[in-house]
Amino acid sequence: MGGLLEDSVVKVQKGMGIIILLINVFFPGIGTLLAGIMTEEKDKSQSAIIVGILQIVLSCCCIGWLWAIWTGIQIMQASDN
């Protein structure tokens, strides 16, 4: 069990990683929120949902948008492994 940011990078089904990234590019935080709901790593799902909500709130000042893209990339990489 890591910190909130480490736990927000969840594994989703192999093909869903790129879709989560694309959703995060166009709708910041929504992809992270969906990944938290869809993951089988239930111990990390709450962290991903919290981070997704924070990304949505912070997207108005671009910090959340950049953070969402970075998280989307990490989720995509974790899902490909």
Short mmCIF file of the N, C-alpha and C atoms (twelve columns), coordinates in Angstrom:
data_MODEL
# 
_entry.id   MODEL 
# 
loop_
_atom_site.group_PDB 
_atom_site.id 
_atom_site.type_symbol 
_atom_site.label_atom_id 
_atom_site.label_alt_id 
_atom_site.label_comp_id 
_atom_site.label_asym_id 
_atom_site.label_seq_id 
_atom_site.Cartn_x 
_atom_site.Cartn_y 
_atom_site.Cartn_z 
_atom_site.pdbx_PDB_model_num 
ATOM 1   N N  . MET A 1  0.838   -1.173 0.000   1 
ATOM 2   C CA . MET A 1  0.000   0.000  0.000   1 
ATOM 3   C C  . MET A 1  0.884   1.236  0.000   1 
ATOM 4   N N  . GLY A 2  0.784   1.994  -1.086  1 
ATOM 5   C CA . GLY A 2  1.575   3.205  -1.208  1 
ATOM 6   C C  . GLY A 2  0.763   4.422  -0.816  1 
ATOM 7   N N  . GLY A 3  1.216   5.564  -1.293  1 
ATOM 8   C CA . GLY A 3  0.502   6.800  -1.035  1 
ATOM 9   C C  . GLY A 3  -0.668  6.978  -1.992  1 
ATOM 10  N N  . LEU A 4  -1.394  8.063  -1.812  1 
ATOM 11  C CA . LEU A 4  -2.583  8.336  -2.621  1 
ATOM 12  C C  . LEU A 4  -2.248  8.383  -4.112  1 
ATOM 13  N N  . LEU A 5  -1.170  9.067  -4.483  1 
ATOM 14  C CA . LEU A 5  -0.829  9.197  -5.900  1 
ATOM 15  C C  . LEU A 5  -0.351  7.876  -6.491  1 
ATOM 16  N N  . GLU A 6  0.408   7.102  -5.728  1 
ATOM 17  C CA . GLU A 6  0.860   5.792  -6.210  1 
ATOM 18  C C  . GLU A 6  -0.325  4.844  -6.381  1 
ATOM 19  N N  . ASP A 7  -1.247  4.875  -5.448  1 
ATOM 20  C CA . ASP A 7  -2.392  3.977  -5.496  1 
ATOM 21  C C  . ASP A 7  -3.403  4.376  -6.561  1 
ATOM 22  N N  . SER A 8  -3.318  5.603  -7.076  1 
ATOM 23  C CA . SER A 8  -4.275  6.040  -8.090  1 
ATOM 24  C C  . SER A 8  -3.958  5.450  -9.463  1 
ATOM 25  N N  . VAL A 9  -2.764  4.910  -9.618  1 
ATOM 26  C CA . VAL A 9  -2.394  4.264  -10.881 1 
ATOM 27  C C  . VAL A 9  -2.834  2.806  -10.783 1 
ATOM 28  N N  . VAL A 10 -3.999  2.533  -11.333 1 
ATOM 29  C CA . VAL A 10 -4.585  1.194  -11.249 1 
ATOM 30  C C  . VAL A 10 -4.423  0.477  -12.571 1 
ATOM 31  N N  . LYS A 11 -4.563  -0.835 -12.522 1 
ATOM 32  C CA . LYS A 11 -4.500  -1.657 -13.721 1 
ATOM 33  C C  . LYS A 11 -5.911  -1.887 -14.225 1 
ATOM 34  N N  . VAL A 12 -6.122  -1.644 -15.514 1 
ATOM 35  C CA . VAL A 12 -7.396  -1.951 -16.156 1 
ATOM 36  C C  . VAL A 12 -7.121  -2.978 -17.250 1 
ATOM 37  N N  . GLN A 13 -8.162  -3.450 -17.901 1 
ATOM 38  C CA . GLN A 13 -7.975  -4.420 -18.984 1 
ATOM 39  C C  . GLN A 13 -7.052  -3.849 -20.045 1 
ATOM 40  N N  . LYS A 14 -6.343  -4.728 -20.726 1 
ATOM 41  C CA . LYS A 14 -5.272  -4.325 -21.637 1 
ATOM 42  C C  . LYS A 14 -5.683  -3.242 -22.643 1 
ATOM 43  N N  . GLY A 15 -6.784  -3.374 -23.323 1 
ATOM 44  C CA . GLY A 15 -7.191  -2.393 -24.318 1 
ATOM 45  C C  . GLY A 15 -7.754  -1.105 -23.740 1 
ATOM 46  N N  . MET A 16 -8.129  -1.125 -22.468 1 
ATOM 47  C CA . MET A 16 -8.756  0.050  -21.854 1 
ATOM 48  C C  . MET A 16 -7.750  1.131  -21.470 1 
ATOM 49  N N  . GLY A 17 -6.480  0.798  -21.371 1 
ATOM 50  C CA . GLY A 17 -5.473  1.773  -20.961 1 
ATOM 51  C C  . GLY A 17 -5.416  2.973  -21.895 1 
ATOM 52  N N  . ILE A 18 -5.407  2.733  -23.199 1 
ATOM 53  C CA . ILE A 18 -5.356  3.827  -24.170 1 
ATOM 54  C C  . ILE A 18 -6.659  4.621  -24.160 1 
ATOM 55  N N  . ILE A 19 -7.777  3.942  -23.931 1 
ATOM 56  C CA . ILE A 19 -9.070  4.639  -23.880 1 
ATOM 57  C C  . ILE A 19 -9.122  5.557  -22.660 1 
ATOM 58  N N  . ILE A 20 -8.617  5.082  -21.523 1 
ATOM 59  C CA . ILE A 20 -8.558  5.908  -20.307 1 
ATOM 60  C C  . ILE A 20 -7.707  7.143  -20.571 1 
ATOM 61  N N  . LEU A 21 -6.568  6.964  -21.246 1 
ATOM 62  C CA . LEU A 21 -5.700  8.103  -21.567 1 
ATOM 63  C C  . LEU A 21 -6.434  9.109  -22.453 1 
ATOM 64  N N  . LEU A 22 -7.091  8.641  -23.490 1 
ATOM 65  C CA . LEU A 22 -7.806  9.549  -24.393 1 
ATOM 66  C C  . LEU A 22 -8.935  10.287 -23.678 1 
ATOM 67  N N  . ILE A 23 -9.649  9.585  -22.808 1 
ATOM 68  C CA . ILE A 23 -10.707 10.249 -22.033 1 
ATOM 69  C C  . ILE A 23 -10.105 11.330 -21.148 1 
ATOM 70  N N  . ASN A 24 -8.960  11.033 -20.524 1 
ATOM 71  C CA . ASN A 24 -8.313  12.019 -19.656 1 
ATOM 72  C C  . ASN A 24 -7.807  13.232 -20.436 1 
ATOM 73  N N  . VAL A 25 -7.432  13.048 -21.704 1 
ATOM 74  C CA . VAL A 25 -6.969  14.176 -22.515 1 
ATOM 75  C C  . VAL A 25 -8.134  15.137 -22.792 1 
ATOM 76  N N  . PHE A 26 -9.297  14.583 -23.148 1 
ATOM 77  C CA . PHE A 26 -10.425 15.429 -23.540 1 
ATOM 78  C C  . PHE A 26 -11.359 15.793 -22.386 1 
ATOM 79  N N  . PHE A 27 -11.416 14.940 -21.365 1 
ATOM 80  C CA . PHE A 27 -12.265 15.180 -20.188 1 
ATOM 81  C C  . PHE A 27 -11.440 14.883 -18.938 1 
ATOM 82  N N  . PRO A 28 -10.625 15.844 -18.487 1 
ATOM 83  C CA . PRO A 28 -9.673  15.595 -17.400 1 
ATOM 84  C C  . PRO A 28 -10.323 15.024 -16.142 1 
ATOM 85  N N  . GLY A 29 -9.752  13.927 -15.669 1 
ATOM 86  C CA . GLY A 29 -10.202 13.300 -14.435 1 
ATOM 87  C C  . GLY A 29 -11.256 12.233 -14.631 1 
ATOM 88  N N  . ILE A 30 -12.045 12.325 -15.688 1 
ATOM 89  C CA . ILE A 30 -13.103 11.351 -15.916 1 
ATOM 90  C C  . ILE A 30 -12.499 9.967  -16.180 1 
ATOM 91  N N  . GLY A 31 -11.410 9.926  -16.941 1 
ATOM 92  C CA . GLY A 31 -10.749 8.649  -17.217 1 
ATOM 93  C C  . GLY A 31 -10.207 8.000  -15.951 1 
ATOM 94  N N  . THR A 32 -9.597  8.791  -15.092 1 
ATOM 95  C CA . THR A 32 -9.074  8.267  -13.827 1 
ATOM 96  C C  . THR A 32 -10.218 7.764  -12.951 1 
ATOM 97  N N  . LEU A 33 -11.299 8.511  -12.934 1 
ATOM 98  C CA . LEU A 33 -12.493 8.117  -12.181 1 
ATOM 99  C C  . LEU A 33 -13.034 6.788  -12.707 1 
ATOM 100 N N  . LEU A 34 -13.156 6.655  -14.020 1 
ATOM 101 C CA . LEU A 34 -13.638 5.410  -14.620 1 
ATOM 102 C C  . LEU A 34 -12.687 4.243  -14.344 1 
ATOM 103 N N  . ALA A 35 -11.384 4.508  -14.415 1 
ATOM 104 C CA . ALA A 35 -10.403 3.460  -14.129 1 
ATOM 105 C C  . ALA A 35 -10.550 2.968  -12.692 1 
ATOM 106 N N  . GLY A 36 -10.801 3.891  -11.767 1 
ATOM 107 C CA . GLY A 36 -11.006 3.505  -10.376 1 
ATOM 108 C C  . GLY A 36 -12.241 2.642  -10.188 1 
ATOM 109 N N  . ILE A 37 -13.262 2.902  -10.988 1 
ATOM 110 C CA . ILE A 37 -14.491 2.114  -10.906 1 
ATOM 111 C C  . ILE A 37 -14.307 0.744  -11.567 1 
ATOM 112 N N  . MET A 38 -13.555 0.699  -12.686 1 
ATOM 113 C CA . MET A 38 -13.431 -0.525 -13.475 1 
ATOM 114 C C  . MET A 38 -12.331 -1.473 -13.014 1 
ATOM 115 N N  . THR A 39 -11.410 -1.019 -12.208 1 
ATOM 116 C CA . THR A 39 -10.263 -1.846 -11.843 1 
ATOM 117 C C  . THR A 39 -10.660 -3.046 -10.972 1 
ATOM 118 N N  . GLU A 40 -9.856  -4.075 -11.077 1 
ATOM 119 C CA . GLU A 40 -10.035 -5.243 -10.208 1 
ATOM 120 C C  . GLU A 40 -9.204  -5.102 -8.933  1 
ATOM 121 N N  . GLU A 41 -8.357  -4.083 -8.867  1 
ATOM 122 C CA . GLU A 41 -7.548  -3.810 -7.678  1 
ATOM 123 C C  . GLU A 41 -8.382  -2.965 -6.720  1 
ATOM 124 N N  . LYS A 42 -9.279  -3.599 -6.006  1 
ATOM 125 C CA . LYS A 42 -10.245 -2.870 -5.168  1 
ATOM 126 C C  . LYS A 42 -9.575  -2.089 -4.040  1 
ATOM 127 N N  . ASP A 43 -8.375  -2.501 -3.619  1 
ATOM 128 C CA . ASP A 43 -7.685  -1.760 -2.563  1 
ATOM 129 C C  . ASP A 43 -7.184  -0.403 -3.073  1 
ATOM 130 N N  . LYS A 44 -7.040  -0.245 -4.397  1 
ATOM 131 C CA . LYS A 44 -6.572  1.005  -4.976  1 
ATOM 132 C C  . LYS A 44 -7.707  1.832  -5.589  1 
ATOM 133 N N  . SER A 45 -8.887  1.276  -5.707  1 
ATOM 134 C CA . SER A 45 -9.957  1.966  -6.429  1 
ATOM 135 C C  . SER A 45 -10.374 3.271  -5.752  1 
ATOM 136 N N  . GLN A 46 -10.417 3.289  -4.430  1 
ATOM 137 C CA . GLN A 46 -10.815 4.504  -3.722  1 
ATOM 138 C C  . GLN A 46 -9.829  5.638  -3.997  1 
ATOM 139 N N  . SER A 47 -8.538  5.329  -4.014  1 
ATOM 140 C CA . SER A 47 -7.524  6.356  -4.289  1 
ATOM 141 C C  . SER A 47 -7.681  6.913  -5.695  1 
ATOM 142 N N  . ALA A 48 -7.944  6.045  -6.668  1 
ATOM 143 C CA . ALA A 48 -8.116  6.501  -8.046  1 
ATOM 144 C C  . ALA A 48 -9.353  7.382  -8.177  1 
ATOM 145 N N  . ILE A 49 -10.413 7.045  -7.486  1 
ATOM 146 C CA . ILE A 49 -11.638 7.851  -7.539  1 
ATOM 147 C C  . ILE A 49 -11.395 9.228  -6.922  1 
ATOM 148 N N  . ILE A 50 -10.702 9.276  -5.792  1 
ATOM 149 C CA . ILE A 50 -10.394 10.558 -5.140  1 
ATOM 150 C C  . ILE A 50 -9.515  11.416 -6.049  1 
ATOM 151 N N  . VAL A 51 -8.484  10.814 -6.640  1 
ATOM 152 C CA . VAL A 51 -7.595  11.558 -7.532  1 
ATOM 153 C C  . VAL A 51 -8.364  12.043 -8.759  1 
ATOM 154 N N  . GLY A 52 -9.256  11.219 -9.304  1 
ATOM 155 C CA . GLY A 52 -10.076 11.635 -10.442 1 
ATOM 156 C C  . GLY A 52 -10.922 12.859 -10.116 1 
ATOM 157 N N  . ILE A 53 -11.514 12.871 -8.938  1 
ATOM 158 C CA . ILE A 53 -12.326 14.025 -8.520  1 
ATOM 159 C C  . ILE A 53 -11.442 15.267 -8.366  1 
ATOM 160 N N  . LEU A 54 -10.268 15.114 -7.777  1 
ATOM 161 C CA . LEU A 54 -9.344  16.246 -7.640  1 
ATOM 162 C C  . LEU A 54 -8.908  16.766 -9.009  1 
ATOM 163 N N  . GLN A 55 -8.686  15.868 -9.961  1 
ATOM 164 C CA . GLN A 55 -8.299  16.288 -11.302 1 
ATOM 165 C C  . GLN A 55 -9.422  17.078 -11.976 1 
ATOM 166 N N  . ILE A 56 -10.658 16.645 -11.775 1 
ATOM 167 C CA . ILE A 56 -11.801 17.364 -12.346 1 
ATOM 168 C C  . ILE A 56 -11.879 18.774 -11.767 1 
ATOM 169 N N  . VAL A 57 -11.737 18.872 -10.443 1 
ATOM 170 C CA . VAL A 57 -11.827 20.174 -9.780  1 
ATOM 171 C C  . VAL A 57 -10.685 21.093 -10.215 1 
ATOM 172 N N  . LEU A 58 -9.484  20.556 -10.353 1 
ATOM 173 C CA . LEU A 58 -8.316  21.372 -10.685 1 
ATOM 174 C C  . LEU A 58 -8.135  21.593 -12.181 1 
ATOM 175 N N  . SER A 59 -8.987  20.995 -13.003 1 
ATOM 176 C CA . SER A 59 -8.827  21.142 -14.448 1 
ATOM 177 C C  . SER A 59 -9.096  22.575 -14.915 1 
ATOM 178 N N  . CYS A 60 -9.813  23.349 -14.132 1 
ATOM 179 C CA . CYS A 60 -10.093 24.740 -14.522 1 
ATOM 180 C C  . CYS A 60 -8.826  25.590 -14.571 1 
ATOM 181 N N  . CYS A 61 -7.782  25.193 -13.866 1 
ATOM 182 C CA . CYS A 61 -6.533  25.964 -13.902 1 
ATOM 183 C C  . CYS A 61 -5.393  25.179 -14.562 1 
ATOM 184 N N  . CYS A 62 -5.725  24.213 -15.391 1 
ATOM 185 C CA . CYS A 62 -4.793  23.411 -16.195 1 
ATOM 186 C C  . CYS A 62 -3.941  22.430 -15.388 1 
ATOM 187 N N  . ILE A 63 -3.836  22.607 -14.095 1 
ATOM 188 C CA . ILE A 63 -3.056  21.664 -13.293 1 
ATOM 189 C C  . ILE A 63 -3.720  20.289 -13.328 1 
ATOM 190 N N  . GLY A 64 -5.019  20.253 -13.158 1 
ATOM 191 C CA . GLY A 64 -5.750  18.988 -13.187 1 
ATOM 192 C C  . GLY A 64 -5.691  18.319 -14.541 1 
ATOM 193 N N  . TRP A 65 -5.688  19.115 -15.611 1 
ATOM 194 C CA . TRP A 65 -5.630  18.565 -16.962 1 
ATOM 195 C C  . TRP A 65 -4.288  17.879 -17.208 1 
ATOM 196 N N  . LEU A 66 -3.192  18.567 -16.855 1 
ATOM 197 C CA . LEU A 66 -1.857  17.975 -17.020 1 
ATOM 198 C C  . LEU A 66 -1.685  16.748 -16.128 1 
ATOM 199 N N  . TRP A 67 -2.180  16.826 -14.917 1 
ATOM 200 C CA . TRP A 67 -2.124  15.714 -13.966 1 
ATOM 201 C C  . TRP A 67 -2.918  14.521 -14.502 1 
ATOM 202 N N  . ALA A 68 -4.084  14.787 -15.094 1 
ATOM 203 C CA . ALA A 68 -4.919  13.720 -15.647 1 
ATOM 204 C C  . ALA A 68 -4.224  13.032 -16.819 1 
ATOM 205 N N  . ILE A 69 -3.558  13.803 -17.667 1 
ATOM 206 C CA . ILE A 69 -2.828  13.202 -18.785 1 
ATOM 207 C C  . ILE A 69 -1.694  12.324 -18.264 1 
ATOM 208 N N  . TRP A 70 -0.961  12.820 -17.282 1 
ATOM 209 C CA . TRP A 70 0.137   12.043 -16.706 1 
ATOM 210 C C  . TRP A 70 -0.391  10.745 -16.073 1 
ATOM 211 N N  . THR A 71 -1.479  10.838 -15.337 1 
ATOM 212 C CA . THR A 71 -2.063  9.648  -14.717 1 
ATOM 213 C C  . THR A 71 -2.554  8.688  -15.793 1 
ATOM 214 N N  . GLY A 72 -3.150  9.209  -16.872 1 
ATOM 215 C CA . GLY A 72 -3.601  8.368  -17.975 1 
ATOM 216 C C  . GLY A 72 -2.459  7.599  -18.618 1 
ATOM 217 N N  . ILE A 73 -1.321  8.264  -18.787 1 
ATOM 218 C CA . ILE A 73 -0.140  7.597  -19.346 1 
ATOM 219 C C  . ILE A 73 0.311   6.480  -18.417 1 
ATOM 220 N N  . GLN A 74 0.346   6.753  -17.118 1 
ATOM 221 C CA . GLN A 74 0.771   5.738  -16.152 1 
ATOM 222 C C  . GLN A 74 -0.194  4.545  -16.121 1 
ATOM 223 N N  . ILE A 75 -1.486  4.817  -16.195 1 
ATOM 224 C CA . ILE A 75 -2.474  3.730  -16.203 1 
ATOM 225 C C  . ILE A 75 -2.317  2.895  -17.475 1 
ATOM 226 N N  . MET A 76 -2.090  3.559  -18.605 1 
ATOM 227 C CA . MET A 76 -1.893  2.841  -19.865 1 
ATOM 228 C C  . MET A 76 -0.664  1.940  -19.784 1 
ATOM 229 N N  . GLN A 77 0.436   2.448  -19.230 1 
ATOM 230 C CA . GLN A 77 1.662   1.649  -19.105 1 
ATOM 231 C C  . GLN A 77 1.456   0.491  -18.138 1 
ATOM 232 N N  . ALA A 78 0.746   0.714  -17.042 1 
ATOM 233 C CA . ALA A 78 0.510   -0.362 -16.077 1 
ATOM 234 C C  . ALA A 78 -0.401  -1.437 -16.666 1 
ATOM 235 N N  . SER A 79 -1.300  -1.046 -17.538 1 
ATOM 236 C CA . SER A 79 -2.237  -1.998 -18.119 1 
ATOM 237 C C  . SER A 79 -1.623  -2.826 -19.223 1 
ATOM 238 N N  . ASP A 80 -0.580  -2.303 -19.858 1 
ATOM 239 C CA . ASP A 80 0.097   -3.046 -20.920 1 
ATOM 240 C C  . ASP A 80 1.005   -4.130 -20.376 1 
ATOM 241 N N  . ASN A 81 1.380   -4.034 -19.123 1 
ATOM 242 C CA . ASN A 81 2.280   -5.037 -18.520 1 
ATOM 243 C C  . ASN A 81 1.518   -6.227 -18.026 1 
# 
